[in-house]
PDB file of C-alpha atoms and ligand atoms in Angstrom:
ATOM      1  CA  UNK T   1     -16.481  -7.176 -11.863  1.00  0.00           C
ATOM      2  CA  UNK T   2     -19.094  -4.435 -11.780  1.00  0.00           C
ATOM      3  CA  UNK T   3     -19.594  -4.428  -8.039  1.00  0.00           C
ATOM      4  CA  UNK T   4     -15.969  -4.895  -7.109  1.00  0.00           C
ATOM      5  CA  UNK T   5     -14.517  -2.653  -4.450  1.00  0.00           C
ATOM      6  CA  UNK T   6     -11.515  -0.455  -5.200  1.00  0.00           C
ATOM      7  CA  UNK T   7      -7.978  -1.721  -4.750  1.00  0.00           C
ATOM      8  CA  UNK T   8      -6.071   1.189  -3.230  1.00  0.00           C
ATOM      9  CA  UNK T   9      -2.281   1.049  -3.042  1.00  0.00           C
ATOM     10  CA  UNK T  10      -0.492   3.469  -0.735  1.00  0.00           C
ATOM     11  CA  UNK T  11       3.247   3.519  -1.161  1.00  0.00           C
ATOM     12  CA  UNK T  12       6.312   5.719  -1.168  1.00  0.00           C
ATOM     13  CA  UNK T  13       9.674   5.849   0.591  1.00  0.00           C
ATOM     14  CA  UNK T  14      10.172   4.643   4.150  1.00  0.00           C
ATOM     15  CA  UNK T  15       9.332   7.263   6.779  1.00  0.00           C
ATOM     16  CA  UNK T  16       6.968   9.347   4.630  1.00  0.00           C
ATOM     17  CA  UNK T  17       4.119   8.413   6.954  1.00  0.00           C
ATOM     18  CA  UNK T  18       2.350   5.605   5.078  1.00  0.00           C
ATOM     19  CA  UNK T  19       1.729   3.569   8.230  1.00  0.00           C
ATOM     20  CA  UNK T  20       0.465   6.594  10.153  1.00  0.00           C
ATOM     21  CA  UNK T  21      -1.878   7.598   7.334  1.00  0.00           C
ATOM     22  CA  UNK T  22      -3.201   4.055   6.890  1.00  0.00           C
ATOM     23  CA  UNK T  23      -3.849   3.786  10.626  1.00  0.00           C
ATOM     24  CA  UNK T  24      -5.904   6.988  10.436  1.00  0.00           C
ATOM     25  CA  UNK T  25      -7.749   5.682   7.355  1.00  0.00           C
ATOM     26  CA  UNK T  26      -8.465   2.367   9.104  1.00  0.00           C
ATOM     27  CA  UNK T  27     -11.021   4.161  11.294  1.00  0.00           C
ATOM     28  CA  UNK T  28     -13.215   4.150   8.197  1.00  0.00           C
ATOM     29  CA  UNK T  29     -15.195   0.942   8.587  1.00  0.00           C
ATOM     30  CA  UNK T  30     -15.787   0.639   4.835  1.00  0.00           C
ATOM     31  CA  UNK T  31     -12.082   0.078   4.162  1.00  0.00           C
ATOM     32  CA  UNK T  32     -10.527  -3.369   4.424  1.00  0.00           C
ATOM     33  CA  UNK T  33      -6.854  -3.011   5.327  1.00  0.00           C
ATOM     34  CA  UNK T  34      -4.651  -5.850   4.166  1.00  0.00           C
ATOM     35  CA  UNK T  35      -2.197  -7.248   6.744  1.00  0.00           C
ATOM     36  CA  UNK T  36       1.100  -8.140   5.080  1.00  0.00           C
ATOM     37  CA  UNK T  37       3.428 -11.010   5.916  1.00  0.00           C
ATOM     38  CA  UNK T  38       7.077 -10.319   6.705  1.00  0.00           C
ATOM     39  CA  UNK T  39      10.239 -12.068   7.804  1.00  0.00           C
ATOM     40  CA  UNK T  40      11.441  -9.009   9.747  1.00  0.00           C
ATOM     41  CA  UNK T  41      11.506  -9.085  13.536  1.00  0.00           C
ATOM     42  CA  UNK T  42       8.520  -7.457  15.269  1.00  0.00           C
ATOM     43  CA  UNK T  43       9.200  -3.970  16.648  1.00  0.00           C
ATOM     44  CA  UNK T  44       8.240  -3.182  20.245  1.00  0.00           C
ATOM     45  CA  UNK T  45       4.455  -3.149  20.489  1.00  0.00           C
ATOM     46  CA  UNK T  46       3.805  -4.830  17.128  1.00  0.00           C
ATOM     47  CA  UNK T  47       1.314  -7.685  17.271  1.00  0.00           C
ATOM     48  CA  UNK T  48       1.306 -10.774  15.028  1.00  0.00           C
ATOM     49  CA  UNK T  49      -1.778 -10.753  12.794  1.00  0.00           C
ATOM     50  CA  UNK T  50      -2.444  -7.057  13.466  1.00  0.00           C
ATOM     51  CA  UNK T  51       0.632  -5.153  12.222  1.00  0.00           C
ATOM     52  CA  UNK T  52       2.020  -8.040  10.168  1.00  0.00           C
ATOM     53  CA  UNK T  53       1.979 -11.818  10.035  1.00  0.00           C
ATOM     54  CA  UNK T  54       5.511 -12.434  11.302  1.00  0.00           C
ATOM     55  CA  UNK T  55       6.879 -15.506   9.504  1.00  0.00           C
ATOM     56  CA  UNK T  56      10.185 -17.342   9.424  1.00  0.00           C
ATOM     57  CA  UNK T  57      12.082 -17.234   6.123  1.00  0.00           C
ATOM     58  CA  UNK T  58      11.150 -20.905   5.589  1.00  0.00           C
ATOM     59  CA  UNK T  59       7.425 -20.236   6.138  1.00  0.00           C
ATOM     60  CA  UNK T  60       7.580 -17.245   3.775  1.00  0.00           C
ATOM     61  CA  UNK T  61       9.301 -19.289   1.043  1.00  0.00           C
ATOM     62  CA  UNK T  62       6.606 -21.975   1.363  1.00  0.00           C
ATOM     63  CA  UNK T  63       3.914 -19.340   0.834  1.00  0.00           C
ATOM     64  CA  UNK T  64       5.714 -18.113  -2.287  1.00  0.00           C
ATOM     65  CA  UNK T  65       5.765 -21.731  -3.559  1.00  0.00           C
ATOM     66  CA  UNK T  66       2.015 -22.066  -2.881  1.00  0.00           C
ATOM     67  CA  UNK T  67       1.282 -18.873  -4.841  1.00  0.00           C
ATOM     68  CA  UNK T  68      -0.243 -17.338  -1.717  1.00  0.00           C
ATOM     69  CA  UNK T  69       1.004 -13.794  -2.414  1.00  0.00           C
ATOM     70  CA  UNK T  70      -0.493 -11.092  -4.630  1.00  0.00           C
ATOM     71  CA  UNK T  71       3.042  -9.688  -4.694  1.00  0.00           C
ATOM     72  CA  UNK T  72       6.113  -9.983  -2.545  1.00  0.00           C
ATOM     73  CA  UNK T  73       9.435  -8.154  -2.446  1.00  0.00           C
ATOM     74  CA  UNK T  74      12.673  -8.131  -0.553  1.00  0.00           C
ATOM     75  CA  UNK T  75      12.889  -4.775   1.217  1.00  0.00           C
ATOM     76  CA  UNK T  76      15.952  -3.826   3.280  1.00  0.00           C
ATOM     77  CA  UNK T  77      16.998  -7.472   3.597  1.00  0.00           C
ATOM     78  CA  UNK T  78      13.628  -8.920   4.633  1.00  0.00           C
ATOM     79  CA  UNK T  79      10.743 -10.379   2.699  1.00  0.00           C
ATOM     80  CA  UNK T  80       7.371  -8.621   2.686  1.00  0.00           C
ATOM     81  CA  UNK T  81       4.285  -9.917   0.881  1.00  0.00           C
ATOM     82  CA  UNK T  82       0.573  -9.269   0.441  1.00  0.00           C
ATOM     83  CA  UNK T  83      -1.587 -12.344   1.105  1.00  0.00           C
ATOM     84  CA  UNK T  84      -3.558 -12.768  -2.097  1.00  0.00           C
ATOM     85  CA  UNK T  85      -6.774 -14.627  -1.442  1.00  0.00           C
ATOM     86  CA  UNK T  86      -8.253 -12.584   1.394  1.00  0.00           C
ATOM     87  CA  UNK T  87      -7.594  -9.321  -0.458  1.00  0.00           C
ATOM     88  CA  UNK T  88      -9.224 -10.593  -3.666  1.00  0.00           C
ATOM     89  CA  UNK T  89     -12.196 -12.024  -1.751  1.00  0.00           C
ATOM     90  CA  UNK T  90     -12.769  -8.645  -0.101  1.00  0.00           C
ATOM     91  CA  UNK T  91     -12.558  -6.777  -3.443  1.00  0.00           C
ATOM     92  CA  UNK T  92     -14.948  -9.215  -5.133  1.00  0.00           C
ATOM     93  CA  UNK T  93     -17.399  -8.847  -2.242  1.00  0.00           C
ATOM     94  CA  UNK T  94     -17.506  -5.089  -2.928  1.00  0.00           C
ATOM     95  CA  UNK T  95     -15.169  -3.845  -0.189  1.00  0.00           C
ATOM     96  CA  UNK T  96     -12.473  -1.240  -0.820  1.00  0.00           C
ATOM     97  CA  UNK T  97      -9.128  -2.822  -0.032  1.00  0.00           C
ATOM     98  CA  UNK T  98      -6.077  -0.844   1.075  1.00  0.00           C
ATOM     99  CA  UNK T  99      -2.520  -2.112   0.604  1.00  0.00           C
ATOM    100  CA  UNK T 100       0.404  -0.278   2.195  1.00  0.00           C
ATOM    101  CA  UNK T 101       3.416  -1.633   0.364  1.00  0.00           C
ATOM    102  CA  UNK T 102       6.792  -0.606  -1.000  1.00  0.00           C
ATOM    103  CA  UNK T 103       7.368   0.678  -4.525  1.00  0.00           C
ATOM    104  CA  UNK T 104       8.554  -2.619  -6.047  1.00  0.00           C
ATOM    105  CA  UNK T 105       5.395  -4.279  -4.714  1.00  0.00           C
ATOM    106  CA  UNK T 106       3.155  -1.470  -5.974  1.00  0.00           C
ATOM    107  CA  UNK T 107       4.563  -1.820  -9.500  1.00  0.00           C
ATOM    108  CA  UNK T 108       3.933  -5.581  -9.436  1.00  0.00           C
ATOM    109  CA  UNK T 109       0.342  -5.025  -8.292  1.00  0.00           C
ATOM    110  CA  UNK T 110      -0.121  -2.443 -11.068  1.00  0.00           C
ATOM    111  CA  UNK T 111       0.885  -5.012 -13.691  1.00  0.00           C
ATOM    112  CA  UNK T 112      -1.685  -7.501 -12.393  1.00  0.00           C
ATOM    113  CA  UNK T 113      -4.381  -5.010 -11.420  1.00  0.00           C
ATOM    114  CA  UNK T 114      -4.041  -1.781 -13.446  1.00  0.00           C
ATOM    115  CA  UNK T 115      -7.526  -0.628 -12.454  1.00  0.00           C
ATOM    116  CA  UNK T 116      -6.243  -0.112  -8.885  1.00  0.00           C
ATOM    117  CA  UNK T 117      -5.756   3.370  -7.426  1.00  0.00           C
ATOM    118  CA  UNK T 118      -2.039   4.017  -6.916  1.00  0.00           C
ATOM    119  CA  UNK T 119      -1.143   6.764  -4.436  1.00  0.00           C
ATOM    120  CA  UNK T 120       2.420   7.931  -3.769  1.00  0.00           C
ATOM    121  CA  UNK T 121       3.054   9.542  -0.367  1.00  0.00           C
ATOM    122  CA  UNK T 122       5.630  12.346  -0.363  1.00  0.00           C
ATOM    123  CA  UNK T 123       7.351  13.999   2.603  1.00  0.00           C
ATOM    124  CA  UNK T 124       7.155  17.829   2.752  1.00  0.00           C
ATOM    125  CA  UNK T 125      10.964  17.845   2.273  1.00  0.00           C
ATOM    126  CA  UNK T 126      13.897  15.415   2.369  1.00  0.00           C
ATOM    127  CA  UNK T 127      15.085  17.140   5.557  1.00  0.00           C
ATOM    128  CA  UNK T 128      11.746  16.449   7.228  1.00  0.00           C
ATOM    129  CA  UNK T 129      11.856  12.842   5.985  1.00  0.00           C
ATOM    130  CA  UNK T 130      15.231  12.311   7.651  1.00  0.00           C
ATOM    131  CA  UNK T 131      13.874  13.823  10.877  1.00  0.00           C
ATOM    132  CA  UNK T 132      10.815  11.576  10.816  1.00  0.00           C
ATOM    133  CA  UNK T 133      12.747   8.345  10.274  1.00  0.00           C
ATOM    134  CA  UNK T 134      15.253   9.356  12.959  1.00  0.00           C
ATOM    135  CA  UNK T 135      12.584  10.411  15.456  1.00  0.00           C
ATOM    136  CA  UNK T 136      10.617   7.195  14.913  1.00  0.00           C
ATOM    137  CA  UNK T 137      13.554   5.591  16.691  1.00  0.00           C
ATOM    138  CA  UNK T 138      13.027   2.149  15.144  1.00  0.00           C
ATOM    139  CA  UNK T 139      16.145   1.916  12.970  1.00  0.00           C
ATOM    140  CA  UNK T 140      19.831   1.394  13.601  1.00  0.00           C
ATOM    141  CA  UNK T 141      22.143   4.067  12.149  1.00  0.00           C
ATOM    142  CA  UNK T 142      22.938   1.725   9.232  1.00  0.00           C
ATOM    143  CA  UNK T 143      19.290   0.928   8.496  1.00  0.00           C
ATOM    144  CA  UNK T 144      18.420   4.628   8.729  1.00  0.00           C
ATOM    145  CA  UNK T 145      21.048   5.612   6.161  1.00  0.00           C
ATOM    146  CA  UNK T 146      19.964   2.752   3.899  1.00  0.00           C
ATOM    147  CA  UNK T 147      16.330   3.834   4.004  1.00  0.00           C
ATOM    148  CA  UNK T 148      17.215   7.486   3.494  1.00  0.00           C
ATOM    149  CA  UNK T 149      19.476   6.801   0.490  1.00  0.00           C
ATOM    150  CA  UNK T 150      16.802   4.568  -1.091  1.00  0.00           C
ATOM    151  CA  UNK T 151      14.275   7.380  -0.669  1.00  0.00           C
ATOM    152  CA  UNK T 152      16.133   9.580  -3.195  1.00  0.00           C
ATOM    153  CA  UNK T 153      16.123   6.815  -5.791  1.00  0.00           C
ATOM    154  CA  UNK T 154      12.507   5.868  -5.055  1.00  0.00           C
ATOM    155  CA  UNK T 155      11.220   9.400  -5.771  1.00  0.00           C
ATOM    156  CA  UNK T 156      11.857   8.660  -9.470  1.00  0.00           C
ATOM    157  CA  UNK T 157       8.963   6.199  -9.495  1.00  0.00           C
ATOM    158  CA  UNK T 158       6.324   8.803  -8.739  1.00  0.00           C
ATOM    159  CA  UNK T 159       5.354   8.996 -12.425  1.00  0.00           C
ATOM    160  CA  UNK T 160       4.083   5.403 -12.302  1.00  0.00           C
ATOM    161  CA  UNK T 161       1.367   6.418  -9.836  1.00  0.00           C
ATOM    162  CA  UNK T 162      -2.060   7.975 -10.371  1.00  0.00           C
ATOM    163  CA  UNK T 163      -1.830  10.414  -7.447  1.00  0.00           C
ATOM    164  CA  UNK T 164       0.787  12.071  -5.236  1.00  0.00           C
ATOM    165  CA  UNK T 165      -0.109  13.237  -1.740  1.00  0.00           C
ATOM    166  CA  UNK T 166       2.241  15.324   0.412  1.00  0.00           C
ATOM    167  CA  UNK T 167       2.058  14.265   4.049  1.00  0.00           C
ATOM    168  CA  UNK T 168       2.492  17.680   5.641  1.00  0.00           C
ATOM    169  CA  UNK T 169      -0.044  16.977   8.353  1.00  0.00           C
ATOM    170  CA  UNK T 170      -1.710  13.594   8.759  1.00  0.00           C
ATOM    171  CA  UNK T 171      -5.103  15.290   8.699  1.00  0.00           C
ATOM    172  CA  UNK T 172      -4.431  16.969   5.333  1.00  0.00           C
ATOM    173  CA  UNK T 173      -3.059  13.786   3.815  1.00  0.00           C
ATOM    174  CA  UNK T 174      -6.038  11.722   4.989  1.00  0.00           C
ATOM    175  CA  UNK T 175      -8.503  14.339   3.688  1.00  0.00           C
ATOM    176  CA  UNK T 176      -6.810  14.316   0.277  1.00  0.00           C
ATOM    177  CA  UNK T 177      -6.895  10.522   0.098  1.00  0.00           C
ATOM    178  CA  UNK T 178     -10.589  10.483   1.027  1.00  0.00           C
ATOM    179  CA  UNK T 179     -11.215  13.042  -1.736  1.00  0.00           C
ATOM    180  CA  UNK T 180      -9.305  10.874  -4.238  1.00  0.00           C
ATOM    181  CA  UNK T 181     -11.402   7.846  -3.298  1.00  0.00           C
ATOM    182  CA  UNK T 182     -14.656   9.784  -3.624  1.00  0.00           C
ATOM    183  CA  UNK T 183     -13.607  11.001  -7.072  1.00  0.00           C
ATOM    184  CA  UNK T 184     -12.506   7.516  -8.150  1.00  0.00           C
ATOM    185  CA  UNK T 185     -15.951   6.150  -7.264  1.00  0.00           C
ATOM    186  CA  UNK T 186     -17.525   8.760  -9.573  1.00  0.00           C
ATOM    187  CA  UNK T 187     -15.340   7.913 -12.564  1.00  0.00           C
ATOM    188  CA  UNK T 188     -17.514   7.235 -15.562  1.00  0.00           C
ATOM    189  CA  UNK T 189     -15.593   4.099 -16.559  1.00  0.00           C
ATOM    190  CA  UNK T 190     -16.238   2.608 -13.101  1.00  0.00           C
ATOM    191  CA  UNK T 191     -19.841   3.823 -12.916  1.00  0.00           C
ATOM    192  CA  UNK T 192     -20.623   2.684 -16.436  1.00  0.00           C
ATOM    193  CA  UNK T 193     -19.955  -0.917 -15.465  1.00  0.00           C
ATOM    194  CA  UNK T 194     -22.220  -0.601 -12.449  1.00  0.00           C
ATOM    195  CA  UNK T 195     -24.983   1.101 -14.420  1.00  0.00           C
ATOM    196  CA  UNK T 196     -24.748  -1.391 -17.284  1.00  0.00           C
ATOM    197  CA  UNK T 197     -24.792  -4.215 -14.775  1.00  0.00           C
ATOM    198  CA  UNK T 198     -28.054  -2.958 -13.300  1.00  0.00           C
ATOM    199  CA  UNK T 199     -29.599  -3.167 -16.835  1.00  0.00           C
ATOM    200  CA  UNK T 200     -31.820  -0.210 -16.008  1.00  0.00           C
ATOM    201  CA  UNK T 201     -30.040   2.612 -17.798  1.00  0.00           C
ATOM    202  CA  UNK T 202     -29.001   2.608 -21.410  1.00  0.00           C
ATOM    203  CA  UNK T 203     -25.731   4.336 -22.256  1.00  0.00           C
ATOM    204  CA  UNK T 204     -25.068   5.481 -25.817  1.00  0.00           C
ATOM    205  CA  UNK T 205     -21.366   5.515 -26.826  1.00  0.00           C
TER     206      UNK T 205
HETATM  207  P1  ADP G   1       6.253   4.811   6.912  1.00  0.00           P
HETATM  208  O1  ADP G   1       5.142   3.857   7.266  1.00  0.00           O
HETATM  209  O2  ADP G   1       6.054   5.485   5.600  1.00  0.00           O
HETATM  210  O3  ADP G   1       7.617   4.195   7.041  1.00  0.00           O
HETATM  211  P2  ADP G   1       5.535   6.085   9.461  1.00  0.00           P
HETATM  212  O4  ADP G   1       4.049   6.143   9.383  1.00  0.00           O
HETATM  213  O5  ADP G   1       6.161   5.060  10.359  1.00  0.00           O
HETATM  214  O6  ADP G   1       6.198   6.009   7.991  1.00  0.00           O
HETATM  215  O7  ADP G   1       6.008   7.560   9.886  1.00  0.00           O
HETATM  216  C1  ADP G   1       7.374   7.834  10.141  1.00  0.00           C
HETATM  217  C2  ADP G   1       7.481   8.758  11.378  1.00  0.00           C
HETATM  218  O8  ADP G   1       6.962  10.034  11.032  1.00  0.00           O
HETATM  219  C3  ADP G   1       6.668   8.257  12.571  1.00  0.00           C
HETATM  220  O9  ADP G   1       7.381   8.544  13.764  1.00  0.00           O
HETATM  221  C4  ADP G   1       5.378   9.082  12.508  1.00  0.00           C
HETATM  222  O10 ADP G   1       4.805   9.270  13.789  1.00  0.00           O
HETATM  223  C5  ADP G   1       5.887  10.388  11.917  1.00  0.00           C
HETATM  224  N1  ADP G   1       4.884  11.085  11.080  1.00  0.00           N
HETATM  225  C6  ADP G   1       4.055  10.554  10.163  1.00  0.00           C
HETATM  226  N2  ADP G   1       3.310  11.515   9.573  1.00  0.00           N
HETATM  227  C7  ADP G   1       3.684  12.697  10.123  1.00  0.00           C
HETATM  228  C8  ADP G   1       3.295  14.061   9.933  1.00  0.00           C
HETATM  229  N3  ADP G   1       2.356  14.419   9.045  1.00  0.00           N
HETATM  230  N4  ADP G   1       3.908  15.009  10.669  1.00  0.00           N
HETATM  231  C9  ADP G   1       4.866  14.679  11.566  1.00  0.00           C
HETATM  232  N5  ADP G   1       5.282  13.408  11.809  1.00  0.00           N
HETATM  233  C10 ADP G   1       4.705  12.430  11.100  1.00  0.00           C
HETATM  234  P1  5GP G   2       8.597  -1.593   7.764  1.00  0.00           P
HETATM  235  O1  5GP G   2       9.713  -2.570   8.034  1.00  0.00           O
HETATM  236  O2  5GP G   2       9.015  -0.162   8.042  1.00  0.00           O
HETATM  237  O3  5GP G   2       7.290  -1.984   8.433  1.00  0.00           O
HETATM  238  O4  5GP G   2       8.293  -1.654   6.198  1.00  0.00           O
HETATM  239  C1  5GP G   2       9.330  -1.511   5.289  1.00  0.00           C
HETATM  240  C2  5GP G   2       8.754  -1.324   3.902  1.00  0.00           C
HETATM  241  O5  5GP G   2       8.074  -2.512   3.485  1.00  0.00           O
HETATM  242  C3  5GP G   2       7.725  -0.197   3.821  1.00  0.00           C
HETATM  243  O6  5GP G   2       8.032   0.582   2.666  1.00  0.00           O
HETATM  244  C4  5GP G   2       6.412  -0.917   3.647  1.00  0.00           C
HETATM  245  O7  5GP G   2       5.483  -0.158   2.877  1.00  0.00           O
HETATM  246  C5  5GP G   2       6.854  -2.149   2.879  1.00  0.00           C
HETATM  247  N1  5GP G   2       5.879  -3.236   2.948  1.00  0.00           N
HETATM  248  C6  5GP G   2       5.061  -3.581   3.968  1.00  0.00           C
HETATM  249  N2  5GP G   2       4.281  -4.620   3.629  1.00  0.00           N
HETATM  250  C7  5GP G   2       4.598  -4.929   2.346  1.00  0.00           C
HETATM  251  C8  5GP G   2       4.119  -5.915   1.422  1.00  0.00           C
HETATM  252  O8  5GP G   2       3.237  -6.716   1.685  1.00  0.00           O
HETATM  253  N3  5GP G   2       4.710  -5.927   0.193  1.00  0.00           N
HETATM  254  C9  5GP G   2       5.688  -5.074  -0.155  1.00  0.00           C
HETATM  255  N4  5GP G   2       6.173  -5.154  -1.389  1.00  0.00           N
HETATM  256  N5  5GP G   2       6.151  -4.123   0.675  1.00  0.00           N
HETATM  257  C10 5GP G   2       5.618  -4.058   1.915  1.00  0.00           C
END
């Protein structure tokens, strides 16, 4: 427990820039980025095992049966899930693990792993969010409207998170997340476990 890495959950409405931010964070070699499984079709340029593990519905259901997921959720008509064992192995070996998942998934992870760091990504404005999803060019008109409408509802869940980061520029958002992680590593309740584990320093309550 004492030398576990952090479990960091990045979530928020579709189009706020979670994927872009996580890609920028992935340049940090100390972070282990979890690759999710999904039943959705790959987008142009997406690679199996890199962006997602692309599974059939049948394969996904078998993994649910085998308890292979930390959490899973149905998002916009497709299943998405976080493979459990690799993520836990990485945490227990001391690595910081990053999950980029939707809000339902984040709340399920919080129930199982409340000591995680839960970060909600916000767009600078709803207008800008609409522009970003539209400009990404990956959604049909119907899917775009669905994602945009959900975004309004999803904003209500911000209070369940530990931190909110506005993605005005990717650089600012990444800097804030790095600052959050540095601060989290200095939290006395996390440090205390490490110090007590080393049996070298005595802490008086
Ligand atoms: P999500 O993973 O949350 O669905 P994406 O990372 O796919 O969102 O970002 C949605 C779109 O917005 C993409 O086209 C991306 O390039 C763009 N984007 C992300 N962050 C910013 C930003 N800070 N400023 C402008 N555009 C951005
Ligand atoms: P997209 O289809 O745009 O890649 O992702 C759609 C939504 O599914 C995003 O909000 C993304 O964060 C979420 N998502 C991706 N992987 C997972 C996962 O493993 N679990 C859950 N619950 N959501 C995920």
